[in-house]
C-alpha positions as a Markdown table, in Angstrom:
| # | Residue | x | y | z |
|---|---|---|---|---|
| 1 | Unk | -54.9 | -97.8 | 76.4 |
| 2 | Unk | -57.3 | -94.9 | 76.6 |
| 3 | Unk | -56.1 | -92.1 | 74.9 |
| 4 | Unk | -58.9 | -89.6 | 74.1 |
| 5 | Unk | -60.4 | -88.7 | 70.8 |
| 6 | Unk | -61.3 | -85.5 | 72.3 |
| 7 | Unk | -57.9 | -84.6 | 73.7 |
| 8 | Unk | -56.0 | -85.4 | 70.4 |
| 9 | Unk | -58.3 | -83.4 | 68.2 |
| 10 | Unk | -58.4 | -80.6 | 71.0 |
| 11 | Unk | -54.4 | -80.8 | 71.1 |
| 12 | Unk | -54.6 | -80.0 | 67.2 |
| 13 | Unk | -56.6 | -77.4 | 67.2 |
| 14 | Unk | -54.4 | -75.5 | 69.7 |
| 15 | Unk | -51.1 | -76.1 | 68.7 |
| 16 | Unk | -52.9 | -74.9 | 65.0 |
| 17 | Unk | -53.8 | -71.8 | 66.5 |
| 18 | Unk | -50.4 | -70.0 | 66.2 |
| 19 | Unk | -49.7 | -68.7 | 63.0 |
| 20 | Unk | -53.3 | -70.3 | 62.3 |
| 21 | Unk | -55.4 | -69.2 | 59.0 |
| 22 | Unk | -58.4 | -67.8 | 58.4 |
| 23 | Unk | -59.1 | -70.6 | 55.6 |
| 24 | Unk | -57.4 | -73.2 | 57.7 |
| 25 | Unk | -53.9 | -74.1 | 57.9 |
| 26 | Unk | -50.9 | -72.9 | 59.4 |
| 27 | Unk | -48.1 | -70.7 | 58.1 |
| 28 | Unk | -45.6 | -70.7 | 61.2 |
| 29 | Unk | -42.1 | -69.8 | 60.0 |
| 30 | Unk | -39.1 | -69.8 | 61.5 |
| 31 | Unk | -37.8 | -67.0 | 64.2 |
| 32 | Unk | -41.2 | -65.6 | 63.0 |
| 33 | Unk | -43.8 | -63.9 | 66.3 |
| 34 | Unk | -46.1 | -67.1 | 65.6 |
| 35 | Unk | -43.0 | -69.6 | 65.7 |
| 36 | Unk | -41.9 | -68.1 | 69.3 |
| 37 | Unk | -45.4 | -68.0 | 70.6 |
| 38 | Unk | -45.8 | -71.5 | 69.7 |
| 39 | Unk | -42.5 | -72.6 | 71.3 |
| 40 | Unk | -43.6 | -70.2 | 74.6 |
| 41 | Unk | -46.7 | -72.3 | 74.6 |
| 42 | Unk | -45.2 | -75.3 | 74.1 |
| 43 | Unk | -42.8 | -74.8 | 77.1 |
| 44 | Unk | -45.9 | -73.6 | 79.4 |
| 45 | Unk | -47.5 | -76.7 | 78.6 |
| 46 | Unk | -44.6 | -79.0 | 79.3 |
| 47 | Unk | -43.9 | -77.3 | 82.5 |
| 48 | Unk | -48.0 | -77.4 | 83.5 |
| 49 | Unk | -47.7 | -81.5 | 83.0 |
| 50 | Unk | -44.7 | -81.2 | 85.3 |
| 51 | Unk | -41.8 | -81.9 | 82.8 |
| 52 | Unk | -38.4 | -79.9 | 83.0 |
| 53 | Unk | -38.6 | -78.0 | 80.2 |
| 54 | Unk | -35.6 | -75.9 | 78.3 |
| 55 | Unk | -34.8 | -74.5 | 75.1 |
| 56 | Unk | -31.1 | -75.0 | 73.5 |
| 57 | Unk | -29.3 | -71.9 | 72.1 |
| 58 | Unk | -30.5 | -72.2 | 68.7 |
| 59 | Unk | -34.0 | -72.5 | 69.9 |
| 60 | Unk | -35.2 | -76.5 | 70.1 |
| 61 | Unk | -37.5 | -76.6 | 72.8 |
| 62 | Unk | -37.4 | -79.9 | 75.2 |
| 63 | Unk | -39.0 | -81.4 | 77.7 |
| 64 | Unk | -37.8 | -84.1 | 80.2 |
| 65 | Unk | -39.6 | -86.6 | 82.8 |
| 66 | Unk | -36.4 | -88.1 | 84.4 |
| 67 | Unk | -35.3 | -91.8 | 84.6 |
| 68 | Unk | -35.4 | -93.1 | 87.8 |
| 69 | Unk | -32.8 | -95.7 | 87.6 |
| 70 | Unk | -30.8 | -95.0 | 83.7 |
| 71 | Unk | -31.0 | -90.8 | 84.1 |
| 72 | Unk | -28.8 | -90.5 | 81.4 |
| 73 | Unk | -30.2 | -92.9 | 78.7 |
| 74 | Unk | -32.6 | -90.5 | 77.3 |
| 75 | Unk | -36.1 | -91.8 | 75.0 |
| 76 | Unk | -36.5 | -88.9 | 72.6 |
| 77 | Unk | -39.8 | -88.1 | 70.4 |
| 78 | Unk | -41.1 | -85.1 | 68.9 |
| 79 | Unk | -40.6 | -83.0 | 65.4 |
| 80 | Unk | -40.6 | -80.1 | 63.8 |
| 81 | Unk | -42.4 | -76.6 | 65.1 |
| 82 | Unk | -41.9 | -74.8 | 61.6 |
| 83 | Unk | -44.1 | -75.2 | 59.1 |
| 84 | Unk | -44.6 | -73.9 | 55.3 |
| 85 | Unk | -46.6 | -71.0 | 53.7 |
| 86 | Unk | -49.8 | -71.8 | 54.0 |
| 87 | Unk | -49.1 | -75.4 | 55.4 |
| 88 | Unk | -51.5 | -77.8 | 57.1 |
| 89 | Unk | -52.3 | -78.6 | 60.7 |
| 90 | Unk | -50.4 | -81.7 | 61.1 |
| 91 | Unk | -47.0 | -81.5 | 59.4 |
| 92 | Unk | -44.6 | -81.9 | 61.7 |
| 93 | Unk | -46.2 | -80.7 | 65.1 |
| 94 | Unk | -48.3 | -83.6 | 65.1 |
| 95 | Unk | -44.9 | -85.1 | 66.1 |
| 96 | Unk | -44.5 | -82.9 | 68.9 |
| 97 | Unk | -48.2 | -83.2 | 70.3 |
| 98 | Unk | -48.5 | -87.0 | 70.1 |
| 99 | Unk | -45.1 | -87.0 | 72.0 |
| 100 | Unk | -46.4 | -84.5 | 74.5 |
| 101 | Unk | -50.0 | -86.5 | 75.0 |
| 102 | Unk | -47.8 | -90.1 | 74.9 |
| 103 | Unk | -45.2 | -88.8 | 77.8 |
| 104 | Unk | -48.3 | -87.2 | 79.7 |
| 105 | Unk | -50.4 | -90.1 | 79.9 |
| 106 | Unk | -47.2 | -92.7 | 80.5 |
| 107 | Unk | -46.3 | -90.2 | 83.6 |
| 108 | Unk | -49.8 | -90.2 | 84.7 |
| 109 | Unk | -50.6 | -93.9 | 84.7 |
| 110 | Unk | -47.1 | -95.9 | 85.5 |
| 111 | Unk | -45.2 | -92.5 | 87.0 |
| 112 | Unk | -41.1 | -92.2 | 86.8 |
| 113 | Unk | -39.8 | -93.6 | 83.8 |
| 114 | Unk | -36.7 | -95.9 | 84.4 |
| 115 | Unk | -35.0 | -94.0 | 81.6 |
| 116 | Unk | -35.6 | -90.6 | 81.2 |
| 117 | Unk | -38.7 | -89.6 | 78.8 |
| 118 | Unk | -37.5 | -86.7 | 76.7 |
| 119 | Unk | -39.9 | -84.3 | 74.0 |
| 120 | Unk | -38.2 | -82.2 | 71.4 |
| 121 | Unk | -40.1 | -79.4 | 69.4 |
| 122 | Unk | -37.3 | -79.0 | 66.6 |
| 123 | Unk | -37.2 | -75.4 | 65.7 |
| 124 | Unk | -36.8 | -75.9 | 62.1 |
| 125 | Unk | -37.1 | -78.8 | 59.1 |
| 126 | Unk | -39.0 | -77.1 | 56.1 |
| 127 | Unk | -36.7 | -74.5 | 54.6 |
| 128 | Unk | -39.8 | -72.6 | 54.7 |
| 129 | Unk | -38.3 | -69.0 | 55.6 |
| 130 | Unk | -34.7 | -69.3 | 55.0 |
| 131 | Unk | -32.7 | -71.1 | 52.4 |
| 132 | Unk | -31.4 | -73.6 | 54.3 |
| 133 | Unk | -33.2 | -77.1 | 56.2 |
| 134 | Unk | -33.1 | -79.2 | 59.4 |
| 135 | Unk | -31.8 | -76.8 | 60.9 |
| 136 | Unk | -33.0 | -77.6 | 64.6 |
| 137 | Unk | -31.6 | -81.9 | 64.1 |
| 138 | Unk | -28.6 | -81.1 | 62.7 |
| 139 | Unk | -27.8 | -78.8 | 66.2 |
| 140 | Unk | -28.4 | -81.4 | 68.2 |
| 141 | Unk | -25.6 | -83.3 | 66.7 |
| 142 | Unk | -23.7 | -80.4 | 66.3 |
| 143 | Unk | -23.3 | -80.6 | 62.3 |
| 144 | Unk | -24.6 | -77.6 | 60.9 |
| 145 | Unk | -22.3 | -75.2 | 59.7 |
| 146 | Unk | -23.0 | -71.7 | 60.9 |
| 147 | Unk | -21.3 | -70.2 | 58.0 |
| 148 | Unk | -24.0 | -71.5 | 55.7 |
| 149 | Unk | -26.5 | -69.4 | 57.5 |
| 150 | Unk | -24.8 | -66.2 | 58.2 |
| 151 | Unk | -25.1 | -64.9 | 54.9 |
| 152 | Unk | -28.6 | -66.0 | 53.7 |
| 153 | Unk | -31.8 | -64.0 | 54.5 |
| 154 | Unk | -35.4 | -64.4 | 53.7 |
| 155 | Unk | -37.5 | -62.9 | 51.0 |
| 156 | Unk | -38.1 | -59.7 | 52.7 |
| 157 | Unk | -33.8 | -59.2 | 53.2 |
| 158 | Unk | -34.1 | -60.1 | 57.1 |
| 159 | Unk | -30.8 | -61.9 | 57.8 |
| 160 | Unk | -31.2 | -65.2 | 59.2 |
| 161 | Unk | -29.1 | -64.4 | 62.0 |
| 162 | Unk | -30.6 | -60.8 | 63.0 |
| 163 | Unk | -34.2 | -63.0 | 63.0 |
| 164 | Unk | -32.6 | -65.5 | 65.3 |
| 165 | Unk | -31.1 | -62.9 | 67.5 |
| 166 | Unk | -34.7 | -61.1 | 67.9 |
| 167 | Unk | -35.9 | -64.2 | 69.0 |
| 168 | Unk | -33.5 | -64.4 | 72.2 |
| 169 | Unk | -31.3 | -66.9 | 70.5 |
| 170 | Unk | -27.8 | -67.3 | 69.2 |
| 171 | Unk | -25.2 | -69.8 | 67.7 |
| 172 | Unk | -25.2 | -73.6 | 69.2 |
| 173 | Unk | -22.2 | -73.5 | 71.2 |
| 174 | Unk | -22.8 | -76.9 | 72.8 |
| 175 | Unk | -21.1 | -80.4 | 71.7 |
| 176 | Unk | -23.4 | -82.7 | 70.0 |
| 177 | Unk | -25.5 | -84.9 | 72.4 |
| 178 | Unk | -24.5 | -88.4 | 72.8 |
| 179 | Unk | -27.2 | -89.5 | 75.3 |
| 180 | Unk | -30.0 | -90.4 | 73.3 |
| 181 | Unk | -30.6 | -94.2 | 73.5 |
| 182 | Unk | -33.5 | -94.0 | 70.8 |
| 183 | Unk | -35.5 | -91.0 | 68.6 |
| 184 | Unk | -39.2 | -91.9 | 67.8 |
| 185 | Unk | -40.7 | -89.6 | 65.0 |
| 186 | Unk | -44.4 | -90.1 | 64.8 |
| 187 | Unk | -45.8 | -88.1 | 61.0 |
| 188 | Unk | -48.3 | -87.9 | 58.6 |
| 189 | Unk | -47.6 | -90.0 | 55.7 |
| 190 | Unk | -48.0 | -86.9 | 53.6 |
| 191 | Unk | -49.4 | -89.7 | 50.5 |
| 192 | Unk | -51.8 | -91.8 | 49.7 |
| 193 | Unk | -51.0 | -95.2 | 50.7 |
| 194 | Unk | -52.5 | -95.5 | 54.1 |
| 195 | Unk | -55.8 | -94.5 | 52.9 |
| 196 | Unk | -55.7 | -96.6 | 50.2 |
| 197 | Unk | -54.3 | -99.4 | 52.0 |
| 198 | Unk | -57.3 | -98.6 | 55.2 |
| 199 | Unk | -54.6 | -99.0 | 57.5 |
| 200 | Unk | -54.0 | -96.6 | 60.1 |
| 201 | Unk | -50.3 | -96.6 | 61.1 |
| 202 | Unk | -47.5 | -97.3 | 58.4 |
| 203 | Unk | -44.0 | -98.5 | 60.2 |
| 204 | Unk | -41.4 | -97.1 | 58.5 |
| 205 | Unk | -38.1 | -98.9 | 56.8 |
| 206 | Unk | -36.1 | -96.6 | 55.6 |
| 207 | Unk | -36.1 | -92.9 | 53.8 |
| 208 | Unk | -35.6 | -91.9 | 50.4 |
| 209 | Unk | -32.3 | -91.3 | 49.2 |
| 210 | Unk | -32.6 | -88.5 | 46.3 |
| 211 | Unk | -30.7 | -86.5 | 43.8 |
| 212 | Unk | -32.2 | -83.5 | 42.4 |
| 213 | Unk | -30.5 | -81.6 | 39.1 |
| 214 | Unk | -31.1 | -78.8 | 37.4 |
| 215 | Unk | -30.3 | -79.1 | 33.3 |
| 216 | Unk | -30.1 | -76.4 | 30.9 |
| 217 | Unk | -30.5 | -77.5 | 27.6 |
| 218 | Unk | -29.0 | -74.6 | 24.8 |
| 219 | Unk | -30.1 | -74.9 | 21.4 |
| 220 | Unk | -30.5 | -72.3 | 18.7 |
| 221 | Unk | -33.5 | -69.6 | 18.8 |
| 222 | Unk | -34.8 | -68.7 | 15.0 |
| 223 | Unk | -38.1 | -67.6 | 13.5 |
| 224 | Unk | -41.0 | -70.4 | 13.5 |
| 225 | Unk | -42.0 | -69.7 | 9.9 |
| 226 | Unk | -38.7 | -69.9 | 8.2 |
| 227 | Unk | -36.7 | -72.2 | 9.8 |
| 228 | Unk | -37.5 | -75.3 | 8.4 |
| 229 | Unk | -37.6 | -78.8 | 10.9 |
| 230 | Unk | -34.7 | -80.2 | 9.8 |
| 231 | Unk | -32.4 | -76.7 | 9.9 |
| 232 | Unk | -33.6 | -76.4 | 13.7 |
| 233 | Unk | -31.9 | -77.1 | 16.9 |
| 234 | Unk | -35.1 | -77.0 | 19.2 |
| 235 | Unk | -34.6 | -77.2 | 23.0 |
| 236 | Unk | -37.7 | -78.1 | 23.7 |
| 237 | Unk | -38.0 | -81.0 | 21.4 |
| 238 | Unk | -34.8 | -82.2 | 23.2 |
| 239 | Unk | -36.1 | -81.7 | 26.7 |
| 240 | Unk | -39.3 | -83.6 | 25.3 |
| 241 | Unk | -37.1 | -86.7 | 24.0 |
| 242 | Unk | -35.7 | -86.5 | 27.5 |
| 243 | Unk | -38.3 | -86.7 | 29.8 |
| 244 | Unk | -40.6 | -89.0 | 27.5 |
| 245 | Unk | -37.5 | -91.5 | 27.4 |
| 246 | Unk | -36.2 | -90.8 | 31.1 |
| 247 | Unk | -39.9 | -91.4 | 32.4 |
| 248 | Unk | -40.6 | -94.3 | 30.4 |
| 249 | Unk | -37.4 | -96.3 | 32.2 |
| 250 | Unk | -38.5 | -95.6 | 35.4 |
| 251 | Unk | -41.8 | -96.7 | 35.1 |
| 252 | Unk | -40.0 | -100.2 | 33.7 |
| 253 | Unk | -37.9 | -99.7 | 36.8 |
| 254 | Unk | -41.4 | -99.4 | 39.2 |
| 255 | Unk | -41.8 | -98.7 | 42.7 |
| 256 | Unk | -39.6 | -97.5 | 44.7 |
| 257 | Unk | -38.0 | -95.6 | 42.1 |
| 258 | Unk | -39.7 | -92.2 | 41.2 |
| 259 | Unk | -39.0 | -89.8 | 38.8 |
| 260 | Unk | -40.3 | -86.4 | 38.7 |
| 261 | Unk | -39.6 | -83.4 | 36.2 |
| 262 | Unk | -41.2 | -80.6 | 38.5 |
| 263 | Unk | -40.2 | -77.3 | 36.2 |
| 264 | Unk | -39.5 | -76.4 | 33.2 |
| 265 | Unk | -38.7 | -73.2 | 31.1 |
| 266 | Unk | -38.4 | -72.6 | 27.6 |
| 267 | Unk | -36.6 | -69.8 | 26.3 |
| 268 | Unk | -38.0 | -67.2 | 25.0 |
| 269 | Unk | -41.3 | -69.0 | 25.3 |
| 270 | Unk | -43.2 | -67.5 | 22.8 |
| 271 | Unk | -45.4 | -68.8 | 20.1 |
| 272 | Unk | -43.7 | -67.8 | 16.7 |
| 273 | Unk | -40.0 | -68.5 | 18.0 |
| 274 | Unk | -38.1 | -72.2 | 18.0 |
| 275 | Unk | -37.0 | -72.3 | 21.3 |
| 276 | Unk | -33.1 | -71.8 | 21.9 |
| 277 | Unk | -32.8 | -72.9 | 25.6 |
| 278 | Unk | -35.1 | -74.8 | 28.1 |
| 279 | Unk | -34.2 | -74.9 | 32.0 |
| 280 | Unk | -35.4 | -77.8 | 33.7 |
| 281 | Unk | -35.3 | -80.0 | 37.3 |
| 282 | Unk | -35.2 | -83.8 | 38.0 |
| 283 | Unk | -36.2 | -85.2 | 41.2 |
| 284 | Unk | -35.0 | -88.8 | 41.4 |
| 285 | Unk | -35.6 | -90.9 | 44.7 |
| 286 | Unk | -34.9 | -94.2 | 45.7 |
| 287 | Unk | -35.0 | -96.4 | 48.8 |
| 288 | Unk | -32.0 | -98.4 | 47.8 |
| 289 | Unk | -28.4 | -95.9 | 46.9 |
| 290 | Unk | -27.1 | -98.8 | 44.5 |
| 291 | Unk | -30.5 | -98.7 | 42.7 |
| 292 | Unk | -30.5 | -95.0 | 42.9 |
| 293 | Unk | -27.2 | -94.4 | 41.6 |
| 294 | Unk | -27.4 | -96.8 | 38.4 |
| 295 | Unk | -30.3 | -95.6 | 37.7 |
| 296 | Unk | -29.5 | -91.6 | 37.7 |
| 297 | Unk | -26.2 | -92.5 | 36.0 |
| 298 | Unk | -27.8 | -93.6 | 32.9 |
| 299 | Unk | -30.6 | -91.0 | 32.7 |
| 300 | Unk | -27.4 | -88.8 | 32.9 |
| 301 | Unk | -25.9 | -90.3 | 30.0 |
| 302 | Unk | -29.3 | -90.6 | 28.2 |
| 303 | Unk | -29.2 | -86.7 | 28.1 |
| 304 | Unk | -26.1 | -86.5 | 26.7 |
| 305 | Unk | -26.3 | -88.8 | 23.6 |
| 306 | Unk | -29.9 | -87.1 | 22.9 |
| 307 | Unk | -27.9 | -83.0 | 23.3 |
| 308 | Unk | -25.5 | -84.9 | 20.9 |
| 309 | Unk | -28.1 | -86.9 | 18.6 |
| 310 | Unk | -29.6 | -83.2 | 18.2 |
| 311 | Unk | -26.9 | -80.5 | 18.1 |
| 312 | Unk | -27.6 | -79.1 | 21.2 |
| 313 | Unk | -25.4 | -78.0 | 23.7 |
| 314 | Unk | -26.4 | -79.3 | 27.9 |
| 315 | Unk | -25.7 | -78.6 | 31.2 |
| 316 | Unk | -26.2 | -80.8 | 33.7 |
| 317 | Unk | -26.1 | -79.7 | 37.6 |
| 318 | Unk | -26.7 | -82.1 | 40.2 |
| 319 | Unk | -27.0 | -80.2 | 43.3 |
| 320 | Unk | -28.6 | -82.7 | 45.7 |
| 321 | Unk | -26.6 | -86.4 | 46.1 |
| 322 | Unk | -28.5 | -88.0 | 49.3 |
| 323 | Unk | -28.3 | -91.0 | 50.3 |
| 324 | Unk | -31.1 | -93.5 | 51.8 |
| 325 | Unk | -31.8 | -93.9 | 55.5 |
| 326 | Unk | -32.5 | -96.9 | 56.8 |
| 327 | Unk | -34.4 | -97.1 | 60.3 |
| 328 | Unk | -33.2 | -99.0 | 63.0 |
| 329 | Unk | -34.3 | -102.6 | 62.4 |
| 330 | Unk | -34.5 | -103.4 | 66.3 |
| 331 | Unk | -37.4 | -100.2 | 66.6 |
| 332 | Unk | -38.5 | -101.4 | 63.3 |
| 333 | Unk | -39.3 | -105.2 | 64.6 |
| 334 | Unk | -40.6 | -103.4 | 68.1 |
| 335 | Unk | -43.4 | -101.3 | 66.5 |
| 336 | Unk | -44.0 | -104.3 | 64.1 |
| 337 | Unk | -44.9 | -106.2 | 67.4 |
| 338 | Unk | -46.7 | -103.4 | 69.1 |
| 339 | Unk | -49.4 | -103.2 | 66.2 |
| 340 | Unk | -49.6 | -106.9 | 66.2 |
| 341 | Unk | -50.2 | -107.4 | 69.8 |
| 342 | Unk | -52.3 | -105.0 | 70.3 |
| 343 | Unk | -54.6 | -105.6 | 66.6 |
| 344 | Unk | -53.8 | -102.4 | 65.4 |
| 345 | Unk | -53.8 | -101.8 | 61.8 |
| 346 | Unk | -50.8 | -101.1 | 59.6 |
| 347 | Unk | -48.3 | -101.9 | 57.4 |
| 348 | Unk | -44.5 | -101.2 | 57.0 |
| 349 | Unk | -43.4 | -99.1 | 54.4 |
| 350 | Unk | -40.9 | -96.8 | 53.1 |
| 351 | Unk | -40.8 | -93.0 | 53.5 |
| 352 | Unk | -40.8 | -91.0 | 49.9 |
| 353 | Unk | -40.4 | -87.3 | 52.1 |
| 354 | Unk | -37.8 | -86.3 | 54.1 |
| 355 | Unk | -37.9 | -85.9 | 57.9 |
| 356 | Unk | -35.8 | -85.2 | 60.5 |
| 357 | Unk | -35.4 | -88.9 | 61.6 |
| 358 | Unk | -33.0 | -88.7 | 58.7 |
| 359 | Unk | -30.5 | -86.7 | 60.2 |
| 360 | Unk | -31.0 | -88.3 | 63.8 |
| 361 | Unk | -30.5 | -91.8 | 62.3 |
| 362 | Unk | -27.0 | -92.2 | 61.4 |
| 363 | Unk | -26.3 | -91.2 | 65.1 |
| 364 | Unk | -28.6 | -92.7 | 67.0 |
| 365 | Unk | -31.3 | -95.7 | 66.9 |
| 366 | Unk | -34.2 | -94.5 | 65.0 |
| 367 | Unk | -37.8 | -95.2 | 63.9 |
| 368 | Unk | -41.0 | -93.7 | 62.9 |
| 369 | Unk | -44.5 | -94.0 | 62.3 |
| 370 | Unk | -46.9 | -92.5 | 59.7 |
| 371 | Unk | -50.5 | -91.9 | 60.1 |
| 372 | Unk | -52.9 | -91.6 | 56.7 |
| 373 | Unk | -53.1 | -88.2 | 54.9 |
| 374 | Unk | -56.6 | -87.6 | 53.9 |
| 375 | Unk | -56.7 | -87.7 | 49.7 |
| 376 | Unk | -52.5 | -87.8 | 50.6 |
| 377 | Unk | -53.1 | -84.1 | 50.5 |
| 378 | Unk | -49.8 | -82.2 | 52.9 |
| 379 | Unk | -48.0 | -79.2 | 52.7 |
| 380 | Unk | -51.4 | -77.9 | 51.7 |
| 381 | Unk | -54.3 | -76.0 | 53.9 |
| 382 | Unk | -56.9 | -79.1 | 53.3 |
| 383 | Unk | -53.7 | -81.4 | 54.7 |
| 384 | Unk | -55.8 | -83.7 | 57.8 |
| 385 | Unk | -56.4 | -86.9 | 59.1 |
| 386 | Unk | -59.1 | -88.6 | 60.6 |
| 387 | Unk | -58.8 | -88.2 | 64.3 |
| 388 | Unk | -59.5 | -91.8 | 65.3 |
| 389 | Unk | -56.3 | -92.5 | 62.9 |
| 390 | Unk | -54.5 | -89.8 | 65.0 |
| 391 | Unk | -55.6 | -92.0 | 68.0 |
| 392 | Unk | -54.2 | -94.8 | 66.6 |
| 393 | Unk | -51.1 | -93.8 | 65.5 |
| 394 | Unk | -50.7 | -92.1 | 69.4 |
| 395 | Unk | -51.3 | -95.2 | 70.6 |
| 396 | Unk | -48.8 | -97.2 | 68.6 |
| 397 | Unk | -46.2 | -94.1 | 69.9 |
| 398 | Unk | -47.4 | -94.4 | 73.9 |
| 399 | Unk | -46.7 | -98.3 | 73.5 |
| 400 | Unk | -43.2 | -97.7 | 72.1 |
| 401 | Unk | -42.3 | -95.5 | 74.6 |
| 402 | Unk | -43.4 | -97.8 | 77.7 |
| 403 | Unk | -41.5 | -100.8 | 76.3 |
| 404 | Unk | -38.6 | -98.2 | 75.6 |
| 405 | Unk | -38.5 | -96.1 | 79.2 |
| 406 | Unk | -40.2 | -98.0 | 81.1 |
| 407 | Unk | -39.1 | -102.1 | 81.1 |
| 408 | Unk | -35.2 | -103.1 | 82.0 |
């Protein structure tokens, strides 16, 4: 299979190009100028290869080569168009441009798919602009709820609806879709595995479930030099007792399970005052929700006894509970054969991100593909990946699609 080194890395440096940065990067936010013009292009260029190309009425972009025989069994692959501030040049679109370069060469060198060939550029994943995520996947299932977004605006005070509006778009007024036989996501791995491992395409297993808290831990605040140790109620001794003990479990635990404490606040958080409150975040993720939830239930409890061993007062908010995705094991064993067959290099793997294969996979059958991140750097202007690994991981997608569009 001869796709082009040339053609992917030209590919990238186009679709880069809107909302592009001066010190490389992308910052292309949703119902943003650079968003539009990207979708605009995108449509021109699906139309130029000869696809049927429509937006929905939120704004997802598609692109269809229709099935000769099995019309209506529709072969989906693409991603997200948004991207965050001062993002990379692969997050996301390199979904949508793999897909587009796959279903152009496919078309060119075995013509009319038996089932029809369909891209999606997904108008939003990141959260990036407004506070609220995936918003383009969960439209095409018809899930999100328009009265989350009516209210929120960005941090300029646009509303979320007035941006969509300006964009020539409105509420989703159409039922979720029900004709998609299979959604292939094609990503960077956004980690360092890959390129630690040297292989070029990871096949993934499942997605991360995750609960996220935020804890508030209230002791008392009093002078540094005249309280003495064993009068105080310090918050940030107690937060330190938690994390050290929290973290030290989960690295017994060991991979998959990760634990992260990502911010944290003392109160008043300055040098001659014992601390009175600390604010605080957990990230915990999981492949496994069993695994997850035992594991989250006792660092819960941990917190408790240590507020109590210490006088202190806690709060504890969990405000994200989601649940592992597994991929289809069907797509899983197909791409496991594809890189077999045809001696490329990978290895399967679990997905510590979320993606919008997340949100198409309790509906329909679904897979995807990772590709290395360079130094695992993403969300990040120095976010890349070797072309020729971009080559590979295309290929691995063109494959898919052929054995799913194109055989009975």
């Amino acid at each position: 299979m001869n796709i082009l080194y040339d053609d992917v890395a030209n590919a990238v440096k186009w679709i880069s190009s809107f909302g592009g940065l001066e010190q490389g990067g992308t910052t292309r936010l949703l119902y943003t100028s650079e968003w539009l013009d990207a979708q605009n292009a995108l449509k021109d260029k699906m139309t130029e290869i000869g696809m049927e190309s429509y937006f929905d009425d939120i704004g997802n972009l598609y692109g269809r080569f229709e099935g000769s025989k099995y019309p209506d069994q529709i072969i989906m692959s693409g991603s997200h168009v948004d991207t965050v501030v001062n993002g990379g040049k692969l997050d996301g679109q390199l979904g949508i441009i793999a897909a587009l370069l796959a279903m152009e060469y496919l078309k060119k060198h075995y013509g009319q798919p038996l089932r029809t060939l369909e891209l999606i550029s997904m108008a939003e994943e990141e959260g990036s602009r407004f506070p609220y995520v995936f918003w383009g996947s969960k439209n095409v299932f018809a899930i999100a709820n328009h009265q989350d977004v009516e209210s929120i605006e960005d941090s300029n005070g646009i509303k979320f609806v007035d941006a969509m509006k300006a964009c020539g778009f409105k509420f989703n007024t159409k039922p979720a879709r029900d004709d998609i036989k299979a959604f292939l996501e094609i990503h960077i791995e956004q980690g360092g595995v890959l390129e630690k491992e040297q292989k070029s395409i990871g096949v993934v297993t499942s997605i991360v479930g995750q609960r996220r808290y935020n804890i508030r831990l209230i002791g008392e605040a009093n002078h540094a030099g005249t309280t003495p140790m064993g009068y105080r109620k310090d918050a940030v001794y107690a937060f330190s007792r938690i994390c050290n003990e929290s973290i030290d479990k989960a690295l017994k635990v060991g991979d998959p399970l990760v634990l992260t404490f990502g911010h944290v606040e003392p109160v008043p958080n300055v040098v001659n005052v014992v601390p009175g409150e600390v604010l605080f975040t957990i990230d915990c993720r999981h492949t496994d929700k069993a695994e997850l939830v035992a594991f989250t239930q006792q660092l819960e409890a941990d917190m408790l006894r240590i507020a109590a061993e210490l006088g202190l007062e806690i709060e504890i908010n969990r405000w994200m509970d989601e649940d592992p995705i597994p991929m289809d094991d069907k797509l899983i064993k197909m791409l496991e054969q594809i890189c077999q067959k045809e001696q490329l290099s990978y290895q399967v793997m679990h997905s510590g991100a979320g993606h919008d294969s997340q949100i198409f996979a309790p509906f329909v059958p679904t897979a995807m593909l990772f590709v290395p991140s360079i130094k695992g750097i993403s969300h990040n202007t120095a976010e890349d990946t070797k072309t020729e690994d971009l080559v590979e991981g295309i290929k691995a997608l063109t494959y898919a699609l052929y054995q799913l569009a194109y055989q009975e």
